[in-house]
XYZ file of C-alpha atoms in Angstrom:
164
model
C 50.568 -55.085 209.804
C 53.349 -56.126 207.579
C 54.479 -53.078 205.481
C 56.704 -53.809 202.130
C 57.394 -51.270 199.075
C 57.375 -51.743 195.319
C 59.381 -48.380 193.933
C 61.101 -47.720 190.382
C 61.486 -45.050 187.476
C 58.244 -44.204 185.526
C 57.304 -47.010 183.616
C 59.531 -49.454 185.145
C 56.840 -52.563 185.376
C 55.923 -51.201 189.516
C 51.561 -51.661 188.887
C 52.306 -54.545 186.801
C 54.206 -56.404 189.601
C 52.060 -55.186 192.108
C 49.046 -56.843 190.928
C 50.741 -59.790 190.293
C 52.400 -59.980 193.727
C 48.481 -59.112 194.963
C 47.071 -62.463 193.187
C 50.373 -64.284 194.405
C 49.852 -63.727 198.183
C 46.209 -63.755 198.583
C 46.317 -66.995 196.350
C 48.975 -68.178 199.336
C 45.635 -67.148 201.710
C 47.257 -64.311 203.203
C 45.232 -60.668 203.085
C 46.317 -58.392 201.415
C 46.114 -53.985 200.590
C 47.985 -51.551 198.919
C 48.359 -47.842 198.895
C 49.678 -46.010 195.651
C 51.267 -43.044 195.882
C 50.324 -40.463 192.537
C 52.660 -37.102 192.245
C 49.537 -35.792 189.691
C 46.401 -34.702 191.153
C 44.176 -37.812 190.844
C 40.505 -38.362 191.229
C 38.435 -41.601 192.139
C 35.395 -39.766 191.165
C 33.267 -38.621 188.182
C 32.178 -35.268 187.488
C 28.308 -34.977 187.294
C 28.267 -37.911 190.288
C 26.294 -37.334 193.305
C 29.399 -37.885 195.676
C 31.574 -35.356 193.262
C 28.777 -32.858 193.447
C 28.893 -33.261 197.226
C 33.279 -32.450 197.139
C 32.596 -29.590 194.830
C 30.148 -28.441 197.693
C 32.993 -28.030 199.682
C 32.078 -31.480 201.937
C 35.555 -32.639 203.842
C 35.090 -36.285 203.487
C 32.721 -38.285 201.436
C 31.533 -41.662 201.857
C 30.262 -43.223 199.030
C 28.797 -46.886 199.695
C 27.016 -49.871 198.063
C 26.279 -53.252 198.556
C 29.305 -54.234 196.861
C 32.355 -51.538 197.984
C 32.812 -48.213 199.891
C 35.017 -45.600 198.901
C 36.251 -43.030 201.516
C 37.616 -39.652 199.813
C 38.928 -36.908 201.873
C 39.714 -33.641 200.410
C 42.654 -31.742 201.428
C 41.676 -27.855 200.685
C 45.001 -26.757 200.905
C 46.173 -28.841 203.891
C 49.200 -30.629 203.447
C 49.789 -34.559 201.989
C 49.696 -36.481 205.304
C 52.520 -38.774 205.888
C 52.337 -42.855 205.019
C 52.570 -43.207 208.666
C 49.238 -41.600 208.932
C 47.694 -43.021 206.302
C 48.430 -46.323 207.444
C 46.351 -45.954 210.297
C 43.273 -45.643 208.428
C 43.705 -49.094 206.982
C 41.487 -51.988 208.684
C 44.270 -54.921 209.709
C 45.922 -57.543 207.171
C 48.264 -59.815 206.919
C 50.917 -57.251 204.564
C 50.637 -53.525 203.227
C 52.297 -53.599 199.694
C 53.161 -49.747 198.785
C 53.235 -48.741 195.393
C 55.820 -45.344 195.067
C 56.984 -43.211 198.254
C 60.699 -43.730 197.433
C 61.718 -41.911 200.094
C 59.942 -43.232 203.037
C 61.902 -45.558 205.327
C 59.816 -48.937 204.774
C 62.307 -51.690 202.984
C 61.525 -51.849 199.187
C 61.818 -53.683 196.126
C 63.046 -52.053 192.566
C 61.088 -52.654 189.745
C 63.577 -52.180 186.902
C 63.222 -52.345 182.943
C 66.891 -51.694 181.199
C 64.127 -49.493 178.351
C 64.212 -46.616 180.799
C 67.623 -46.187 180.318
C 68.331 -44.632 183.921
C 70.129 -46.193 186.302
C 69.106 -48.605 188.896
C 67.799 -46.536 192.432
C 68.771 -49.206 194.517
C 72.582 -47.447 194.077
C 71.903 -44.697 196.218
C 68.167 -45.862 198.495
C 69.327 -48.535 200.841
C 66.034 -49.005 201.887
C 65.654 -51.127 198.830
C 66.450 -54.727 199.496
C 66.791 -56.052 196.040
C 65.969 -55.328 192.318
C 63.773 -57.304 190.282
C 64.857 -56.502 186.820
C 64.592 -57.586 183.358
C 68.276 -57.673 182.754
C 71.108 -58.847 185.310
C 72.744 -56.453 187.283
C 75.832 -58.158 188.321
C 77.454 -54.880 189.870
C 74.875 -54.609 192.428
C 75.603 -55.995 196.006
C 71.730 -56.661 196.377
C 69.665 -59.753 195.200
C 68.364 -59.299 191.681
C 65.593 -61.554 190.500
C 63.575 -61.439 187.111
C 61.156 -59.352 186.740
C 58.639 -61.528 185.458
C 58.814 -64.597 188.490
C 56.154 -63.269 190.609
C 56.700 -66.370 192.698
C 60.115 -65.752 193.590
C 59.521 -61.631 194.327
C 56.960 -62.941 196.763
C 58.465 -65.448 198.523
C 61.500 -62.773 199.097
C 58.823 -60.643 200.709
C 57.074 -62.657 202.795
C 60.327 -63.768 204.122
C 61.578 -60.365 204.872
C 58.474 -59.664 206.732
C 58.395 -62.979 208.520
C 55.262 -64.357 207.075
């Protein structure tokens, strides 16, 4: 599998393009997942649920499944996060992994940037990020910058980094 990485500051357009690179490339007939990475505890489930009521038990892993989806959620209890690398392996095969977050792992990236933030672009000091798709121009950068907002173009610069 193809792995590629969609990273930024808080609020820097990263879901947005995400789900618009996800329409893109499955509209080009290519499969896609993703993986998002939350620093806040999160929670797929609702309390008062069977499946929660199974977690608060104190159950490792719950399955939940219908005829429509299944949802795999694995409590920690203290162990540590385990790495992308890991988590990866759990994933059935497609044709690219698009990673929302994890800054700091080694896969190449692209920066989300919105000039609103008012921090400076990541890609100065990350060079695992391959270019910056921004909604202003960036002329000081040595990496490709394309707007923000042309899904098209951010996806074709993916699939060609990953050969597909």
């Amino acid at each position: 599998m193809k792995v590629y990485g969609i990273t930024g500051w808080k609020n820097a357009g990263k879901t947005g393009l995400m789900e618009r690179l996800v329409a893109e490339i499955c509209g080009r007939g290519l499969t896609v997942s993703t993986v998002k990475h939350a620093h806040h505890d999160t929670d797929v489930d609702q309390p008062g649920r069977d499946s929660f009521r199974h977690r608060a038990a104190g159950a490792r892993e719950v399955l939940l499944a219908s005829p429509y989806r299944w949802a795999l959620m694995h409590e920690l209890r203290d162990a540590p996060e385990p790495a992308l690398s890991d988590l990866l392996t759990r994933l059935s095969p497609v044709d690219l992994v698009l990673i929302e977050g994890y800054k700091r792992e080694p896969h190449p990236k692209i920066e989300a940037f919105r000039a609103q933030n008012g921090k400076p672009p990541l890609a100065d000091r990350n060079d695992t990020i391959r270019a910056v798709a921004s909604d202003v121009p960036h002329p000081d950068l040595s990496l490709p910058c394309m707007d923000l907002d042309d899904t098209a173009a951010i996806a074709d610069f993916i699939l060609r980094e990953v050969g597909l």
